[in-house]
Structure formats: C-alpha cells, structure tokens
PDB file of C-alpha atoms in Angstrom:
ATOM      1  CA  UNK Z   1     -22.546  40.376 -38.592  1.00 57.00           C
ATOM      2  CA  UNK Z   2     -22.805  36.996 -36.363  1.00 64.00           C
ATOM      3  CA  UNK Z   3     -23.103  34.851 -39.071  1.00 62.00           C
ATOM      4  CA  UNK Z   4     -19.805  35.830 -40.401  1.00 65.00           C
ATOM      5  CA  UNK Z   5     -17.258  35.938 -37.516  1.00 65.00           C
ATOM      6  CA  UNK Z   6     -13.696  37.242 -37.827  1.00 65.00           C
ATOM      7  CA  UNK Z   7     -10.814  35.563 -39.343  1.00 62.00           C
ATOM      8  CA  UNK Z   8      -7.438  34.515 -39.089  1.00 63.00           C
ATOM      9  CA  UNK Z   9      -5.240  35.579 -37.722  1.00 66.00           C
ATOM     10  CA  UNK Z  10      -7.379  37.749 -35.502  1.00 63.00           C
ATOM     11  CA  UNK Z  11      -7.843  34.668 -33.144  1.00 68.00           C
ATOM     12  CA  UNK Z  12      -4.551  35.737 -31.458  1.00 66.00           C
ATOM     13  CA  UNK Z  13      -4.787  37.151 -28.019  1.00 68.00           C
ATOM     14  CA  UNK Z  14      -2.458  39.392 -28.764  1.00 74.00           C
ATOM     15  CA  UNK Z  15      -2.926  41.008 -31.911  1.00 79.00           C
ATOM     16  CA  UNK Z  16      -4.869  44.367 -32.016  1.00 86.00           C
ATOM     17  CA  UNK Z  17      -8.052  43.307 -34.068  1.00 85.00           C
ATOM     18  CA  UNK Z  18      -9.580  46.193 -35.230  1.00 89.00           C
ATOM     19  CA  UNK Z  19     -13.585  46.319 -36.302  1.00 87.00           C
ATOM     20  CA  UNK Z  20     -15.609  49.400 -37.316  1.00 90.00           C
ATOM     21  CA  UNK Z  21     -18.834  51.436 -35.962  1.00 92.00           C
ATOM     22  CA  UNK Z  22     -20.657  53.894 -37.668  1.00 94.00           C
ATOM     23  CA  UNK Z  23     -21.940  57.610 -37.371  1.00 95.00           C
ATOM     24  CA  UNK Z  24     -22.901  57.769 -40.878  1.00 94.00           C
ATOM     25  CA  UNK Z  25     -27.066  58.066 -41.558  1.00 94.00           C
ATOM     26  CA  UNK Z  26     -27.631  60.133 -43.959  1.00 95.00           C
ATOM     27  CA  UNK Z  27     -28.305  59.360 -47.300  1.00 96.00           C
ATOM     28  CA  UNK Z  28     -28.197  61.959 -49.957  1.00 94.00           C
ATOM     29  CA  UNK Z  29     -27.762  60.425 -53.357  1.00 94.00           C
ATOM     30  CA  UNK Z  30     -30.203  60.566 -55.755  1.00 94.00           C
ATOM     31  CA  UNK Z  31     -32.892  57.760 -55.949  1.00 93.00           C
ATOM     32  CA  UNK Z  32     -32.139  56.317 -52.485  1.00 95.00           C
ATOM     33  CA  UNK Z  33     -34.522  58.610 -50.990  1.00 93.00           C
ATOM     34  CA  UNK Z  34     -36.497  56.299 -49.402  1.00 95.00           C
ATOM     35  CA  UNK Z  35     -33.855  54.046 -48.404  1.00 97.00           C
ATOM     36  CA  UNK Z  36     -32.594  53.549 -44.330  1.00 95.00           C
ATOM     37  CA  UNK Z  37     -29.332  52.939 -42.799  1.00 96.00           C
ATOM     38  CA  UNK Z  38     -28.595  49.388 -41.792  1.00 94.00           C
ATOM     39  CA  UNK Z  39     -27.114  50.236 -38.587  1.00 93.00           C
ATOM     40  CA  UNK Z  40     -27.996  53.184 -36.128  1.00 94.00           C
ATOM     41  CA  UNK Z  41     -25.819  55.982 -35.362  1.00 95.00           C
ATOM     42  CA  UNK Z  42     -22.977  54.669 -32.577  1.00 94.00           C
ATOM     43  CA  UNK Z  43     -23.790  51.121 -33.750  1.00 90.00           C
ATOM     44  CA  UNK Z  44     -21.376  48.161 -35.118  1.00 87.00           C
ATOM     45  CA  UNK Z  45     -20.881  48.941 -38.873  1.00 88.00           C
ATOM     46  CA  UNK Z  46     -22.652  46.054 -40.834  1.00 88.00           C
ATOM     47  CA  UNK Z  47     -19.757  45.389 -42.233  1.00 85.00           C
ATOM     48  CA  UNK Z  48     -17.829  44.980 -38.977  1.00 81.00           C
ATOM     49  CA  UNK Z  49     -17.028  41.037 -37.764  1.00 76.00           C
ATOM     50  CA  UNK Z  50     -17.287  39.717 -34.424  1.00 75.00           C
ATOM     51  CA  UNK Z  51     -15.803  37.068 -32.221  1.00 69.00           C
ATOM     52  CA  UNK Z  52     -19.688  36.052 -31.179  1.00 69.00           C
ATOM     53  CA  UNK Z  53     -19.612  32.521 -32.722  1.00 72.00           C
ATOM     54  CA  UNK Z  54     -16.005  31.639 -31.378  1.00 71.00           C
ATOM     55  CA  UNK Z  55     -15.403  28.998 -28.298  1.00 72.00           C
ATOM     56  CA  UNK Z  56     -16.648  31.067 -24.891  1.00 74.00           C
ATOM     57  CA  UNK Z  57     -13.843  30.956 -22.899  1.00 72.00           C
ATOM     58  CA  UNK Z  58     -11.219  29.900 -25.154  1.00 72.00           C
ATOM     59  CA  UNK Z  59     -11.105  32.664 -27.187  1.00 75.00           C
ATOM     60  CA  UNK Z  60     -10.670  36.478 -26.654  1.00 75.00           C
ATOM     61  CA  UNK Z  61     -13.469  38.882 -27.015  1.00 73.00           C
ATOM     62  CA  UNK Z  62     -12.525  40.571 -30.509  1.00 73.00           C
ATOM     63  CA  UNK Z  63     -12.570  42.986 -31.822  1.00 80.00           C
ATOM     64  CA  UNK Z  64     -10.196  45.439 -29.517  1.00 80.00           C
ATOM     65  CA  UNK Z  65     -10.706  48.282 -31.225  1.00 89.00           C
ATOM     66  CA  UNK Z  66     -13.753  50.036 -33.644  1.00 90.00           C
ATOM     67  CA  UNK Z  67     -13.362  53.058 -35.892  1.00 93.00           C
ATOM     68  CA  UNK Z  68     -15.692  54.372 -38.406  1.00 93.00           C
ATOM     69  CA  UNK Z  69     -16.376  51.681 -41.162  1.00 92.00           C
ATOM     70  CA  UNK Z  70     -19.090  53.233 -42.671  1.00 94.00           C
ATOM     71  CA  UNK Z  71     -22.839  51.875 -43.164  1.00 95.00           C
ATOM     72  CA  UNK Z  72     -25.132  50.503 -45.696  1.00 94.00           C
ATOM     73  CA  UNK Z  73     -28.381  51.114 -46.954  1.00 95.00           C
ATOM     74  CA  UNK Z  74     -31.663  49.444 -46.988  1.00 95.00           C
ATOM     75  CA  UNK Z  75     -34.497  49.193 -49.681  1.00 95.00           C
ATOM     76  CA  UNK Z  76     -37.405  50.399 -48.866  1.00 95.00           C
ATOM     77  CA  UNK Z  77     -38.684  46.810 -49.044  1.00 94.00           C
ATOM     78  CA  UNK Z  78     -35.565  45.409 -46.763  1.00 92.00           C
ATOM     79  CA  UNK Z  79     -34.810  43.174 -49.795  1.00 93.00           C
ATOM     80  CA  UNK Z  80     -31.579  44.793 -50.776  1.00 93.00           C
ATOM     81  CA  UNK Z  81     -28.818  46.351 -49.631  1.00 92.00           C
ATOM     82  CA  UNK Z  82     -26.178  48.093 -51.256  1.00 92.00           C
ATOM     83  CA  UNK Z  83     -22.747  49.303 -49.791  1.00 91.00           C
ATOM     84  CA  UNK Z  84     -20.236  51.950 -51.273  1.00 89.00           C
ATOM     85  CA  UNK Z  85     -22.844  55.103 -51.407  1.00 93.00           C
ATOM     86  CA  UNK Z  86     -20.788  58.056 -50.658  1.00 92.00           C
ATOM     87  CA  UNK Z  87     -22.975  60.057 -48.129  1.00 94.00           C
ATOM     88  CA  UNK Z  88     -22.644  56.448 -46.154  1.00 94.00           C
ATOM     89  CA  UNK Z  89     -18.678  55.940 -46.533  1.00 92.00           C
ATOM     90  CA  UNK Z  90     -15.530  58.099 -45.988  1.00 88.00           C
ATOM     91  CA  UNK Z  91     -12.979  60.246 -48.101  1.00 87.00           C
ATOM     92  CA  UNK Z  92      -9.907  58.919 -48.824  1.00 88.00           C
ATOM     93  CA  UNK Z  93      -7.227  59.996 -51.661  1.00 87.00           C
ATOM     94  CA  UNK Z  94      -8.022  58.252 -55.022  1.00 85.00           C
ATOM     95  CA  UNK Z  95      -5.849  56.509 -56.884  1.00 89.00           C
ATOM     96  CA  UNK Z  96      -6.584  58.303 -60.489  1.00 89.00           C
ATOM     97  CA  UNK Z  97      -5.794  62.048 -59.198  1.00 88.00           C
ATOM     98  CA  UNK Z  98      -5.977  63.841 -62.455  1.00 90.00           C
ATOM     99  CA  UNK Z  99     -10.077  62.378 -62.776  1.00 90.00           C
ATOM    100  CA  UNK Z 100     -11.031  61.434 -59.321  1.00 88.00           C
ATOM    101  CA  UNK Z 101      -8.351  63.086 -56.635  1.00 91.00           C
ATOM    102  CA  UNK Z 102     -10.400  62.058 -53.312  1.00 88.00           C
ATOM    103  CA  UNK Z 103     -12.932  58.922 -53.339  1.00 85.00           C
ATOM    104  CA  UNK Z 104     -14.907  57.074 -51.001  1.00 86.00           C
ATOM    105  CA  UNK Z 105     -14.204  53.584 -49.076  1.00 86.00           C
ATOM    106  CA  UNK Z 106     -15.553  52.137 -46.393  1.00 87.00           C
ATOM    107  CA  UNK Z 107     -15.201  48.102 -44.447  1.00 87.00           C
ATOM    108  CA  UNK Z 108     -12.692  47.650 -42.094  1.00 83.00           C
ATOM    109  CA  UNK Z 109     -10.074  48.715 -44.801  1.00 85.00           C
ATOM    110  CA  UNK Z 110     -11.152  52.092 -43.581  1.00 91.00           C
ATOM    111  CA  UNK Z 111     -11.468  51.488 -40.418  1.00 92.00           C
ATOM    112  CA  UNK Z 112      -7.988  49.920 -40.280  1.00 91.00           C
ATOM    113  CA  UNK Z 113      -6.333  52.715 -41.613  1.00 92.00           C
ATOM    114  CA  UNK Z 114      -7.632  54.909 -39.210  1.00 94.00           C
ATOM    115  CA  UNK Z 115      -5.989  52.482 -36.372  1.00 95.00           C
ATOM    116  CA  UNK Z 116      -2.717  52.422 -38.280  1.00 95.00           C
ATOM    117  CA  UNK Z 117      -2.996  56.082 -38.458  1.00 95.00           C
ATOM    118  CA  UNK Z 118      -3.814  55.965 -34.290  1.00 96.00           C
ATOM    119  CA  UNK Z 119      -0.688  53.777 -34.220  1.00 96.00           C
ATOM    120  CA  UNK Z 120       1.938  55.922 -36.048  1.00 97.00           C
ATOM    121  CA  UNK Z 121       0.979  58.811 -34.386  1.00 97.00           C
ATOM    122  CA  UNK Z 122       1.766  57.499 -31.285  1.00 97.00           C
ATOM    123  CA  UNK Z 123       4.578  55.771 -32.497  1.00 97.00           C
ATOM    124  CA  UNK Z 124       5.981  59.536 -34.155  1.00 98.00           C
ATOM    125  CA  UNK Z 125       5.174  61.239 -30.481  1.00 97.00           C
ATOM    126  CA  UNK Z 126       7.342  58.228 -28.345  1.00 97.00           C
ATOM    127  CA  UNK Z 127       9.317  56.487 -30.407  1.00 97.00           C
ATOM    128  CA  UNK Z 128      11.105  54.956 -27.680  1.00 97.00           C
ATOM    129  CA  UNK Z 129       7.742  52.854 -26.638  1.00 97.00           C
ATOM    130  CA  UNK Z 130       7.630  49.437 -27.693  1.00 96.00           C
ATOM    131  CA  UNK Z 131       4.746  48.021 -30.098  1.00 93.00           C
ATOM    132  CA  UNK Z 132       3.183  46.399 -27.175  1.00 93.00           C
ATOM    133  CA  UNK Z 133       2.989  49.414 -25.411  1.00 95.00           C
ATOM    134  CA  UNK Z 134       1.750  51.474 -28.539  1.00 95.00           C
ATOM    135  CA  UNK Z 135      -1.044  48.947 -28.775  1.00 93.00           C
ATOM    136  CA  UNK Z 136      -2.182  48.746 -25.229  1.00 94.00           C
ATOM    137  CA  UNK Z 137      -2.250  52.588 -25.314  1.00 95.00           C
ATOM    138  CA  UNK Z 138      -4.575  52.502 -27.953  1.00 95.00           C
ATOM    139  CA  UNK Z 139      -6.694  49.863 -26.502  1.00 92.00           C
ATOM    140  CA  UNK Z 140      -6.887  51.946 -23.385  1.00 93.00           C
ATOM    141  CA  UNK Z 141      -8.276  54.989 -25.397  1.00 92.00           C
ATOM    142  CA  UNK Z 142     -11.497  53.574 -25.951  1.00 89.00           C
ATOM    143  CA  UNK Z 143     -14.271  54.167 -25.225  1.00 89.00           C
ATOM    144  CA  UNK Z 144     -18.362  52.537 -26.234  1.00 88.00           C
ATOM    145  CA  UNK Z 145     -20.635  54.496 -27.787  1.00 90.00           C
ATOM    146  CA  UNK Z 146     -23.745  54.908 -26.489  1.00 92.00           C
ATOM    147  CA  UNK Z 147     -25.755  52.314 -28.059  1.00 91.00           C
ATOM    148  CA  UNK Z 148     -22.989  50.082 -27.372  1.00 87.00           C
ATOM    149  CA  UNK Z 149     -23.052  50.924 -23.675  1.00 87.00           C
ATOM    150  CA  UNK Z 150     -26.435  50.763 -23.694  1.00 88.00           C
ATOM    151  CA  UNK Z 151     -26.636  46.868 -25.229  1.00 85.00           C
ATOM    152  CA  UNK Z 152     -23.798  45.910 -22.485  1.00 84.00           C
ATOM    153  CA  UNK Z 153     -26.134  47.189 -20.124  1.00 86.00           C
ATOM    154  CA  UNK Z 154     -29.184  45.413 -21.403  1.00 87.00           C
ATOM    155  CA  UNK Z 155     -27.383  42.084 -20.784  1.00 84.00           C
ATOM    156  CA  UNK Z 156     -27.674  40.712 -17.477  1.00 80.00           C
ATOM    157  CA  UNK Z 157     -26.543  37.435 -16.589  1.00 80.00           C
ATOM    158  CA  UNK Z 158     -22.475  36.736 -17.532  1.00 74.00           C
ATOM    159  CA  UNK Z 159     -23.175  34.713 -20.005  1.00 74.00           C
ATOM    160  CA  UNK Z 160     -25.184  37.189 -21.903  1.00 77.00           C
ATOM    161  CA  UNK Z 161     -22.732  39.841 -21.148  1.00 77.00           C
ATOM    162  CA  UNK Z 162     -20.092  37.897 -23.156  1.00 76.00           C
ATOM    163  CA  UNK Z 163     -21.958  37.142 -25.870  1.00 75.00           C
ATOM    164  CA  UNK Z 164     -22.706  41.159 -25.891  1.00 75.00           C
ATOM    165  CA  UNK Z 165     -18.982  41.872 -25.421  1.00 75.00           C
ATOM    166  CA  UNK Z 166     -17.453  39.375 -28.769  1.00 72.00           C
ATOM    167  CA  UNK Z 167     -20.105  41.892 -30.426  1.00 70.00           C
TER     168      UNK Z 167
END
C-alpha cells in the first residue's frame, strides 16, 4: 500500500481519514483452494492507503481511523491477485433485491460506511455534540490490533516510529 498513498482531500489535518484492516482469511470459494490472504489477520487491508510517502513533519499521520476493508487473495504462484471473493469481503444490501438482495463489497467504500455508520450513531445518541466532537470521539475509540501494536513496537528510533505510524 506505500506505493499508492492517500489522496485529496485527506491531506487535511482535520478531516477524519478513514482506512481499513482486515480479519478476513478464509477462503472458501471453489478453485481458490490453494490460494493465501494478502494480509494477515489484524493487518492493514491491501487495499487500505497510507500517509507513508507524504512530507515527515508537514503532514499528519493518516489514516485516523481503520475498519474492516476486507482482503485479497494470492495465487499460489504470488503472480496474481484478485479482490471481490466473497469469503474475503463483507455483506452489504444489493442493489437488484428481487435477484441478489445482500452482496459483497469491500475497499475503503466499506470501510467508510462503517465510520459513517460509527458517526450517526453517535450523532442519534447526542445530538447536541458538535461534528468536531463526534469525530474526536471516534478517534478516541480506537484502538491497534495486535499486529499493528506489535509493528509500532518493532520500530525503535523516532524516525522509524513515524514511518510505522503514516502506516
């Protein structure tokens, strides 16, 4: 995900960029049997963009928040990869009900939804709070996974701590 960093307009230090993670490993359709997950369980979702290539110190560590993107899979001979597989995705409501009522999506669409969903919920519980304070709550909610705890702690000097933390 380094090579392609995140876009405008999440380069404002205040807007709530939102990136995804993944828990999904398992792949059960047929003839991918032999195919792996690009990223590990707890990791950044591959399809998840960082602020890793932006200006150190002029620029704010992004993105602020990570929900489940979904993952990708792997040939056996790590020449291919292919994105959308169900068992790798999530459920959402589809858009031809009568034929296909729920269907799978994945990316930072999905992951976005499930922040705007975050947002109007607490939005619906306090809806005296102002949008700043809606989005530093959410900010404040979060919390690493383990392998991304784990990589923060692997870094040692600063400057390799930043680098982890636009990640």
């Amino acid at each position: 995900t380094d090579a392609f960093p995140a876009e405008d307009p999440c380069q404002a230090w205040n807007a709530l960029a939102i990136g995804g993670y993944t828990e999904k490993s398992q792949i059960s359709e047929a003839g991918y049997e032999d195919w792996t997950p690009m990223a590990a369980v707890g990791a950044g979702s591959p399809y998840s963009r960082t602020s890793y290539l932006w200006r150190a110190g002029q620029s704010p560590f992004k993105p602020d928040l990570v929900f489940e993107a979904g993952n990708r899979a792997i040939s056996p001979a790590k020449s291919e990869a292919i994105a959308g597989l169900d068992s790798l995705s999530l459920l959402t409501t589809g858009r031809d009900v009568d034929r296909r009522p729920l269907d799978s999506f994945w990316a930072t669409s999905a992951a976005t939804a499930q922040a705007a969903r975050f947002a109007a919920q607490i939005a619906a519980d306090h809806p005296d709070y102002w949008p700043e304070t809606i989005r530093a709550l959410m900010v404040h909610s979060a919390r690493w996974t383990q392998p991304m705890a784990e990589a923060i702690a692997a870094c040692a000097a600063k400057r390799d701590k930043a680098d982890c933390l636009r990640r």
